[in-house]
Every structure is written in C-alpha cells, then in structure tokens.
Amino acid sequence: MLTPPVTEKRPTERSHHGDVVIDHYEWLRDKDDPAVIALLEQENAYTKAKTKHLSLLQEQLFEEVKHRTKETDLSVPTREGDWWYYARTVEGLQYAIHCRVAVRSADDWDPPAIPEDGSPLPGEQILLDDNVEATGHEFFALGSFDVSSDGSTLLFGVDVEGDERYTIRFRDLGDAERSSTGIELDDEIPGTAAGALFDPSGRYVFYTTVDDAWRPDTVWRHEIGTPASDDVKVFHEPDERFWLGVGLTRSRSFLAIEAGSHVTTETRLLRADDPTGEFRVVWPRRDGVEYDVEHVVAGGKDRLLIVHNEGDAVDFELVSVAADDPQGARRMLLPHDPRMRIEGVHAFRDFVALEYRRDGLPRVAIAKVPPQGLPADATPDDTLHELAFDEELCSVGVGANPDWAQPSLRIGYGSFVTPSTVIDIDVASGERTVRKQQPVLGDYHPERYAQKREWATAPDGTKVPISLVYRHDLVTLGEPAPTLLYGYGSYEHAIDPGFGIPGSRCSTGAWSSRSRTCAAAARWVAAGTTTASSCTRSTRSPTSSQRPSTSSTATSRRRITSSPRAARRAGCSWARSRTSRRGCSRASSPRCRSSTR
C-alpha cells in the first residue's frame, strides 16, 4: 500500500503586531534547500504512482483535444498605420511567429484573407519568431512587443529564467534586403517589467521596473542609442498598495501613467509630443474611487472620457471633461444606472464603443462622435446603439482595434455552443463581416444544443443568473436529467458563456463517465447532461478564457484595456496570456491602451 510522504515539522516563530505565530512549515519557502527538493520529488513520485491507472485515459484525452485543435493557423490581421499585423502558429512548434504585411492603400481596411491551411500571407515579413528566441532555453516568455509609429523599429522583452524580469532588445526592421527579420541594434535594457512601448516619435521608450515583491513601482524613459544606465526615472510609486503601468492613448496624443490598488486609481497624462515633459494628475487619488481615462476629440476639442465610481456610482458612470482642465466642469454622458455596470469606453476618431454588463451578460454599444464644424442648429446623432445578437446567451467584447482612424469596430463573439468568432462592424452602415471563427476539427454540430437562462433568488433578494445548456434530443425541460453544476462569484468574477475545444469531444454523442468530467471542465454540455453556471449580483468583465477571443492565437495583435478593475476581475490572465503592447505590464493594474501582436 502506498504511503504519502510526511512533511517534517520545523517550528519557526514569527511575531506580528504583538501576536506570535508558530509556523511548522516555514522552511519549505527555501526552494533551493535540498530537503525541500527531495520532498517535492517524493510528492511527485507518490502522485504519479497513485494516478498510474489513469495514464491511458490522460493520453486519450490529450490526443482527442489535440485532434480537434487546428495547430497551424493565423490570427486575423489587425491594421495599425501602414501594416497589417498578425501571428502564426505552426504544428509542432511551441510558440507563435509574429508577422506583418503592408497595406495595399491608405483606405485599405479589409484584412488579408486567411489561408485555410494556415500558410504565410504573400509579402509576409517575420518580425519575431518566438521559437527561434526560445532555442537553447528551458523557459521562454515574451513580455513586451511594440513597433515604432513609422514601422521601422521593433522592441521586444524576453524572459528566459522564469522570474518575470524581461530584457528589452531592439531590431531595425527597415532593411529587408539584408535580413527578412531585421537587424539587431545595440540597445539593451535588462530587468524590466512587461509592457514597454515607444513614444509616437520612436525616439524614446517607456517601461516599468518592479520592487522585491514584483510590484511595478517605477516608470523609466530610455532614449534610443544611449546606455540603459542613462535612463531617466519618470515616476516612482512608494505606496506598496499601488501598482504602476504606462501606456499610450489610441489617439497617440497622450502618454499615460496609472497607479492602481484594489479599490483606488490615479492617472497621470503627458502630451505625447512632449515626451520629456512632466506628467500631470487627472483626478487626485481618493480612497475607494476608481476611474479610467480615454482621450476623444469631439467638435475639434480634446476631451477626456472618464468612467468612475465616485459618490454613489457603484456600477460606474461616464462623464466628459476638458483635457486641459480635467478637474474642472464635468459633462454627464451616462449617469449611474444600477441595472447596468459600465466596464469601459473605447474612443476612436469617428465613434465611441462602450462595454457594459446588463442582466449578467457582457454587452457592447456604439455611438458616433460629433464632427467638427457641425451647424449650431444641427442635432448630432450621438445615441448609443447596442449590438444585438440572436442567441439568448452569448458573450461579446471589444477586440483588436489599435488604429485611431479605423472606420470599423472589431469585436469578439461567442457562446456556450458557438466557437469564438471575430467580427468587424462597419460603424457607418452597421454591416457585419465575420473575419474568422475558431475552427473545431472533427464531428461537432452546434445545432444539437440549446441554451437557456434561468434566475434564482438568493435569501437577500438578489437575482442570480443560471445558464442551462443541453442536448435537444436527450433532455426534456421540466424533467430530471443528469446535471453538471458549478458556479463562482467571488472578487466580482463572472462566468460568461464561452466555448471550449476540450468540451467539443462530447458533441459526438459518444458518452462515458470520463466525457462527463470533460464537459464539466469545459463549462458546457454534451449528450445527456445540463450545465448550470451562476454569477453574483456584482460582476465585471470575464477573464480571457471566458471572453470570446478575436483571434485563434494567443499572441494576436490586440488592443486591450488593462486597469485596476480589469486586472482584479480577470486575475491579469488576459494580459498574462498575451504580450502587452502600447504599455501596461502584464502584471500591472493600470488601465492604459495596450495591444498585442
């Protein structure tokens, strides 16, 4: 009979605020202690022995999931400036390949068609092959990835130790005749956090470093062509409750630094055409007040859109202030509504997109920005128009939209039965174009399934949403059926409708006890079962694993919002799974404009 390892007790006394604590296992913190390593090896051996009878099942499940996953694939190209950026994955390779192709003309807003076989696009330039960079290393992570505004220089930060300290390197992309991937430059910045970015001129780089607790606490400015030892400390946050992030507004008009704790934020802005100037506070921090800042040009004037929870706005409200006097008069745009929780706002040259949550589901609405020179007697159409979808249960979110002047909005859409779908919406006409849907290999038929929303009433009167998903032919509503029930609601974490390939194996109708387990892990149903999920009254945006992705690769070029609110509600998972661009470290809380490729 197998006996589990017994951990030795070594009493360690700690005193805090007059209280004495005896910790018998403090010694396990020393990861280099031979005794700790030996114990871990014993634990691993015990686990392997106890689960030996499951080894065949593990291999079968792995092969089935792999069989349904398209490994050689491309993300939907995203335009920024004069280039379409995207990432490729290749079967058998562990990491993504970051690429771009030139736009055909200034008004080219239709991304290149994605080859069915996942092959490279014509005219492709490889910016960075993570597989090449990872060669010779046991660990590899990409923490920063940005291209200068003129498209000539790449910065990328890599970690080959696993300590989340990234070394930033630079690559000249301009001489394709000498190198298809560019020429390495001499500049190198060691020991940075994730999320470095160029200023619009391409002359300066802004990045953050962390303290001993891995908290991003300092923002630095590096001038290209100078040693890292000459870098300038731009801002330091001494309060250990606050994490820092640096970014650039989509308009490229402002650089932003945001300090964020669990319940409080503070943003500083600097005109991007004065990168060596002084950042100025938008609203001074007040305990318990969170706010996000977005730059917009309305009627030819610079304004700031601010989503905040000041006062009684528990579910946040949206106001507008003058960019040159942010603490002055406020114009109310969307007052607090307890039926709707505002998640974020995204401003473009010609329109604004709002993300919010109502009835437990994420939603997106679009409004046009009033143009400059509008006659005094004219009434601008700035009404918010919510995007409607046919499915009762679905998730929608703003996706990769880095370009200020783009005429369309890219969103991610999905449900329990609909794979993640990338959709471009022409704002002027409302026309929707599906750019890609997550491929599911094998025998999957979404029409076999149904989704339904039910509501349960908690003892305090709170309405708790429950999502039901089931096979039409195997479940009769109102009659008992085997059910997989799960739920989670802490930290304002919402379980939104989302599709997962690991669960799609169950759609074949080949049912066994092990496929029930797979369905539970994938959060959706297969033959003969119902899945119920719930979320609490106070909910925020989902993590990246739940929100529909706008591409099929983890390193697609995506402009995301990273904020104290977003970081907390998502556990930083979206930023952790995708290389940050336009600022905001993957572990940082501040909300700045970010992208990934």
Short mmCIF file of N, CA and C in Angstrom, two decimals, residues 75-168:
data_model
loop_
_atom_site.label_atom_id
_atom_site.label_comp_id
_atom_site.label_asym_id
_atom_site.label_seq_id
_atom_site.Cartn_x
_atom_site.Cartn_y
_atom_site.Cartn_z
N SER A 75 -3.88 34.33 -36.85
CA SER A 75 -4.85 35.25 -36.27
C SER A 75 -5.36 36.17 -37.38
N VAL A 76 -6.48 36.82 -37.13
CA VAL A 76 -6.99 37.80 -38.09
C VAL A 76 -6.07 39.01 -38.09
N PRO A 77 -5.53 39.41 -39.24
CA PRO A 77 -4.63 40.58 -39.27
C PRO A 77 -5.33 41.84 -38.76
N THR A 78 -4.59 42.64 -38.03
CA THR A 78 -5.08 43.88 -37.46
C THR A 78 -4.25 45.03 -37.99
N ARG A 79 -4.91 46.06 -38.50
CA ARG A 79 -4.16 47.17 -39.09
C ARG A 79 -3.79 48.21 -38.04
N GLU A 80 -2.54 48.64 -38.12
CA GLU A 80 -2.09 49.82 -37.40
C GLU A 80 -1.08 50.53 -38.29
N GLY A 81 -1.39 51.78 -38.63
CA GLY A 81 -0.52 52.51 -39.54
C GLY A 81 -0.57 51.92 -40.93
N ASP A 82 0.59 51.64 -41.49
CA ASP A 82 0.69 51.15 -42.86
C ASP A 82 0.86 49.65 -42.95
N TRP A 83 0.55 48.93 -41.85
CA TRP A 83 0.80 47.49 -41.84
C TRP A 83 -0.38 46.72 -41.25
N TRP A 84 -0.51 45.49 -41.73
CA TRP A 84 -1.41 44.51 -41.11
C TRP A 84 -0.55 43.58 -40.25
N TYR A 85 -0.83 43.52 -38.98
CA TYR A 85 -0.07 42.70 -38.05
C TYR A 85 -0.86 41.45 -37.67
N TYR A 86 -0.16 40.34 -37.52
CA TYR A 86 -0.83 39.09 -37.14
C TYR A 86 0.20 38.14 -36.56
N ALA A 87 -0.25 37.00 -36.09
CA ALA A 87 0.63 35.96 -35.57
C ALA A 87 0.25 34.64 -36.20
N ARG A 88 1.25 33.79 -36.37
CA ARG A 88 1.04 32.45 -36.91
C ARG A 88 1.48 31.41 -35.90
N THR A 89 0.80 30.28 -35.91
CA THR A 89 1.28 29.11 -35.17
C THR A 89 1.47 27.99 -36.17
N VAL A 90 2.45 27.14 -35.89
CA VAL A 90 2.80 26.05 -36.79
C VAL A 90 2.78 24.75 -36.01
N GLU A 91 2.16 23.73 -36.57
CA GLU A 91 2.07 22.44 -35.90
C GLU A 91 3.47 21.94 -35.52
N GLY A 92 3.59 21.53 -34.27
CA GLY A 92 4.86 21.01 -33.78
C GLY A 92 5.75 22.04 -33.13
N LEU A 93 5.43 23.33 -33.30
CA LEU A 93 6.21 24.39 -32.67
C LEU A 93 5.46 24.93 -31.45
N GLN A 94 6.18 25.29 -30.41
CA GLN A 94 5.54 25.67 -29.15
C GLN A 94 5.08 27.12 -29.12
N TYR A 95 5.71 27.98 -29.90
CA TYR A 95 5.48 29.41 -29.76
C TYR A 95 4.99 30.02 -31.06
N ALA A 96 4.52 31.26 -30.95
CA ALA A 96 3.97 31.96 -32.10
C ALA A 96 5.06 32.63 -32.92
N ILE A 97 4.71 32.96 -34.16
CA ILE A 97 5.58 33.72 -35.06
C ILE A 97 4.85 35.02 -35.37
N HIS A 98 5.44 36.16 -35.05
CA HIS A 98 4.81 37.47 -35.20
C HIS A 98 5.20 38.06 -36.55
N CYS A 99 4.20 38.46 -37.32
CA CYS A 99 4.43 38.86 -38.71
C CYS A 99 3.64 40.11 -39.07
N ARG A 100 3.92 40.63 -40.27
CA ARG A 100 3.13 41.72 -40.82
C ARG A 100 3.24 41.71 -42.34
N VAL A 101 2.24 42.32 -42.97
CA VAL A 101 2.28 42.59 -44.41
C VAL A 101 1.83 44.03 -44.61
N ALA A 102 2.30 44.66 -45.67
CA ALA A 102 1.97 46.05 -45.93
C ALA A 102 0.53 46.20 -46.40
N VAL A 103 -0.11 47.33 -46.04
CA VAL A 103 -1.45 47.61 -46.55
C VAL A 103 -1.35 47.92 -48.03
N ARG A 104 -2.45 47.70 -48.74
CA ARG A 104 -2.44 47.92 -50.19
C ARG A 104 -2.58 49.39 -50.55
N SER A 105 -3.32 50.14 -49.69
CA SER A 105 -3.51 51.57 -49.93
C SER A 105 -3.96 52.21 -48.63
N ALA A 106 -4.04 53.55 -48.61
CA ALA A 106 -4.41 54.26 -47.39
C ALA A 106 -5.81 53.90 -46.92
N ASP A 107 -6.71 53.57 -47.86
CA ASP A 107 -8.10 53.25 -47.48
C ASP A 107 -8.34 51.74 -47.46
N ASP A 108 -7.29 50.97 -47.29
CA ASP A 108 -7.40 49.51 -47.21
C ASP A 108 -7.72 49.11 -45.78
N TRP A 109 -8.99 48.80 -45.52
CA TRP A 109 -9.41 48.41 -44.19
C TRP A 109 -9.95 46.99 -44.14
N ASP A 110 -9.84 46.25 -45.24
CA ASP A 110 -10.24 44.85 -45.26
C ASP A 110 -8.99 43.99 -45.07
N PRO A 111 -8.90 43.25 -43.97
CA PRO A 111 -7.70 42.46 -43.72
C PRO A 111 -7.50 41.39 -44.79
N PRO A 112 -6.25 41.02 -45.03
CA PRO A 112 -5.99 39.95 -46.00
C PRO A 112 -6.72 38.67 -45.59
N ALA A 113 -7.17 37.93 -46.61
CA ALA A 113 -7.86 36.68 -46.34
C ALA A 113 -6.90 35.67 -45.70
N ILE A 114 -7.42 34.91 -44.76
CA ILE A 114 -6.60 33.93 -44.04
C ILE A 114 -6.61 32.61 -44.81
N PRO A 115 -5.46 32.11 -45.21
CA PRO A 115 -5.41 30.81 -45.90
C PRO A 115 -5.96 29.70 -45.03
N GLU A 116 -6.74 28.80 -45.62
CA GLU A 116 -7.33 27.70 -44.86
C GLU A 116 -6.26 26.80 -44.24
N ASP A 117 -5.13 26.67 -44.93
CA ASP A 117 -4.09 25.79 -44.43
C ASP A 117 -3.15 26.46 -43.44
N GLY A 118 -3.40 27.75 -43.12
CA GLY A 118 -2.57 28.45 -42.16
C GLY A 118 -1.20 28.84 -42.69
N SER A 119 -1.03 28.84 -43.99
CA SER A 119 0.26 29.18 -44.58
C SER A 119 0.51 30.69 -44.52
N PRO A 120 1.77 31.12 -44.67
CA PRO A 120 2.10 32.54 -44.60
C PRO A 120 1.37 33.36 -45.67
N LEU A 121 1.10 34.63 -45.35
CA LEU A 121 0.48 35.52 -46.32
C LEU A 121 1.52 36.02 -47.32
N PRO A 122 1.10 36.30 -48.56
CA PRO A 122 2.03 36.85 -49.55
C PRO A 122 2.64 38.16 -49.06
N GLY A 123 3.95 38.34 -49.23
CA GLY A 123 4.62 39.55 -48.82
C GLY A 123 4.91 39.63 -47.33
N GLU A 124 4.82 38.50 -46.65
CA GLU A 124 4.99 38.48 -45.19
C GLU A 124 6.40 38.87 -44.77
N GLN A 125 6.50 39.68 -43.71
CA GLN A 125 7.76 39.94 -43.03
C GLN A 125 7.65 39.40 -41.62
N ILE A 126 8.56 38.53 -41.25
CA ILE A 126 8.58 37.99 -39.89
C ILE A 126 9.26 39.00 -38.99
N LEU A 127 8.54 39.47 -37.98
CA LEU A 127 9.11 40.42 -37.02
C LEU A 127 9.86 39.70 -35.91
N LEU A 128 9.26 38.64 -35.41
CA LEU A 128 9.86 37.91 -34.30
C LEU A 128 9.33 36.49 -34.30
N ASP A 129 10.23 35.52 -34.30
CA ASP A 129 9.86 34.12 -34.19
C ASP A 129 10.21 33.67 -32.78
N ASP A 130 9.20 33.50 -31.95
CA ASP A 130 9.44 33.12 -30.56
C ASP A 130 10.16 31.78 -30.47
N ASN A 131 9.94 30.90 -31.43
CA ASN A 131 10.60 29.60 -31.41
C ASN A 131 12.11 29.74 -31.55
N VAL A 132 12.54 30.68 -32.39
CA VAL A 132 13.97 30.94 -32.56
C VAL A 132 14.55 31.54 -31.28
N GLU A 133 13.82 32.51 -30.71
CA GLU A 133 14.30 33.17 -29.49
C GLU A 133 14.38 32.20 -28.32
N ALA A 134 13.51 31.19 -28.33
CA ALA A 134 13.47 30.23 -27.22
C ALA A 134 14.50 29.12 -27.34
N THR A 135 15.12 29.01 -28.50
CA THR A 135 16.09 27.94 -28.71
C THR A 135 17.23 28.00 -27.68
N GLY A 136 17.49 26.86 -27.07
CA GLY A 136 18.57 26.78 -26.09
C GLY A 136 18.17 27.15 -24.68
N HIS A 137 16.90 27.49 -24.49
CA HIS A 137 16.43 27.89 -23.16
C HIS A 137 15.35 26.91 -22.69
N GLU A 138 15.36 26.59 -21.41
CA GLU A 138 14.31 25.74 -20.85
C GLU A 138 13.02 26.50 -20.64
N PHE A 139 13.12 27.83 -20.55
CA PHE A 139 11.93 28.66 -20.34
C PHE A 139 12.01 29.86 -21.28
N PHE A 140 10.84 30.30 -21.76
CA PHE A 140 10.79 31.50 -22.59
C PHE A 140 9.43 32.18 -22.43
N ALA A 141 9.46 33.49 -22.26
CA ALA A 141 8.21 34.27 -22.21
C ALA A 141 8.49 35.62 -22.84
N LEU A 142 7.53 36.08 -23.61
CA LEU A 142 7.62 37.39 -24.25
C LEU A 142 6.77 38.37 -23.45
N GLY A 143 7.40 39.43 -22.92
CA GLY A 143 6.69 40.34 -22.04
C GLY A 143 6.41 41.69 -22.63
N SER A 144 7.17 42.10 -23.66
CA SER A 144 6.93 43.38 -24.33
C SER A 144 7.07 43.17 -25.83
N PHE A 145 6.26 43.88 -26.60
CA PHE A 145 6.32 43.78 -28.05
C PHE A 145 5.68 45.03 -28.64
N ASP A 146 6.48 45.86 -29.27
CA ASP A 146 5.97 47.12 -29.82
C ASP A 146 6.78 47.49 -31.05
N VAL A 147 6.11 48.14 -31.98
CA VAL A 147 6.75 48.64 -33.19
C VAL A 147 6.57 50.15 -33.20
N SER A 148 7.63 50.87 -33.56
CA SER A 148 7.55 52.33 -33.61
C SER A 148 6.49 52.78 -34.60
N SER A 149 6.00 54.00 -34.42
CA SER A 149 4.89 54.51 -35.23
C SER A 149 5.19 54.48 -36.72
N ASP A 150 6.46 54.70 -37.09
CA ASP A 150 6.80 54.67 -38.51
C ASP A 150 7.07 53.26 -39.02
N GLY A 151 6.94 52.26 -38.15
CA GLY A 151 7.10 50.87 -38.56
C GLY A 151 8.52 50.42 -38.75
N SER A 152 9.51 51.22 -38.34
CA SER A 152 10.90 50.91 -38.67
C SER A 152 11.64 50.13 -37.60
N THR A 153 11.16 50.16 -36.35
CA THR A 153 11.92 49.56 -35.25
C THR A 153 11.01 48.72 -34.37
N LEU A 154 11.50 47.57 -33.97
CA LEU A 154 10.80 46.66 -33.07
C LEU A 154 11.50 46.64 -31.72
N LEU A 155 10.71 46.68 -30.66
CA LEU A 155 11.25 46.38 -29.33
C LEU A 155 10.56 45.13 -28.83
N PHE A 156 11.30 44.28 -28.16
CA PHE A 156 10.70 43.08 -27.57
C PHE A 156 11.45 42.73 -26.29
N GLY A 157 10.69 42.32 -25.28
CA GLY A 157 11.27 41.96 -23.99
C GLY A 157 11.10 40.49 -23.73
N VAL A 158 12.18 39.79 -23.40
CA VAL A 158 12.12 38.35 -23.20
C VAL A 158 12.61 37.97 -21.81
N ASP A 159 12.03 36.90 -21.29
CA ASP A 159 12.41 36.32 -20.00
C ASP A 159 12.75 34.86 -20.27
N VAL A 160 13.98 34.47 -20.01
CA VAL A 160 14.40 33.09 -20.22
C VAL A 160 14.74 32.40 -18.89
N GLU A 161 14.40 33.06 -17.78
CA GLU A 161 14.67 32.50 -16.47
C GLU A 161 13.40 32.12 -15.71
N GLY A 162 12.28 32.74 -16.08
CA GLY A 162 11.03 32.49 -15.37
C GLY A 162 10.81 33.39 -14.19
N ASP A 163 11.61 34.47 -14.07
CA ASP A 163 11.47 35.38 -12.93
C ASP A 163 10.68 36.64 -13.26
N GLU A 164 10.09 36.69 -14.47
CA GLU A 164 9.27 37.82 -14.90
C GLU A 164 10.05 39.13 -14.89
N ARG A 165 11.33 39.05 -15.11
CA ARG A 165 12.16 40.21 -15.40
C ARG A 165 12.60 40.08 -16.85
N TYR A 166 12.27 41.06 -17.64
CA TYR A 166 12.46 40.95 -19.08
C TYR A 166 13.61 41.84 -19.55
N THR A 167 14.39 41.32 -20.47
CA THR A 167 15.44 42.09 -21.12
C THR A 167 14.90 42.61 -22.44
N ILE A 168 14.87 43.94 -22.59
CA ILE A 168 14.35 44.55 -23.80
C ILE A 168 15.47 44.66 -24.83
#
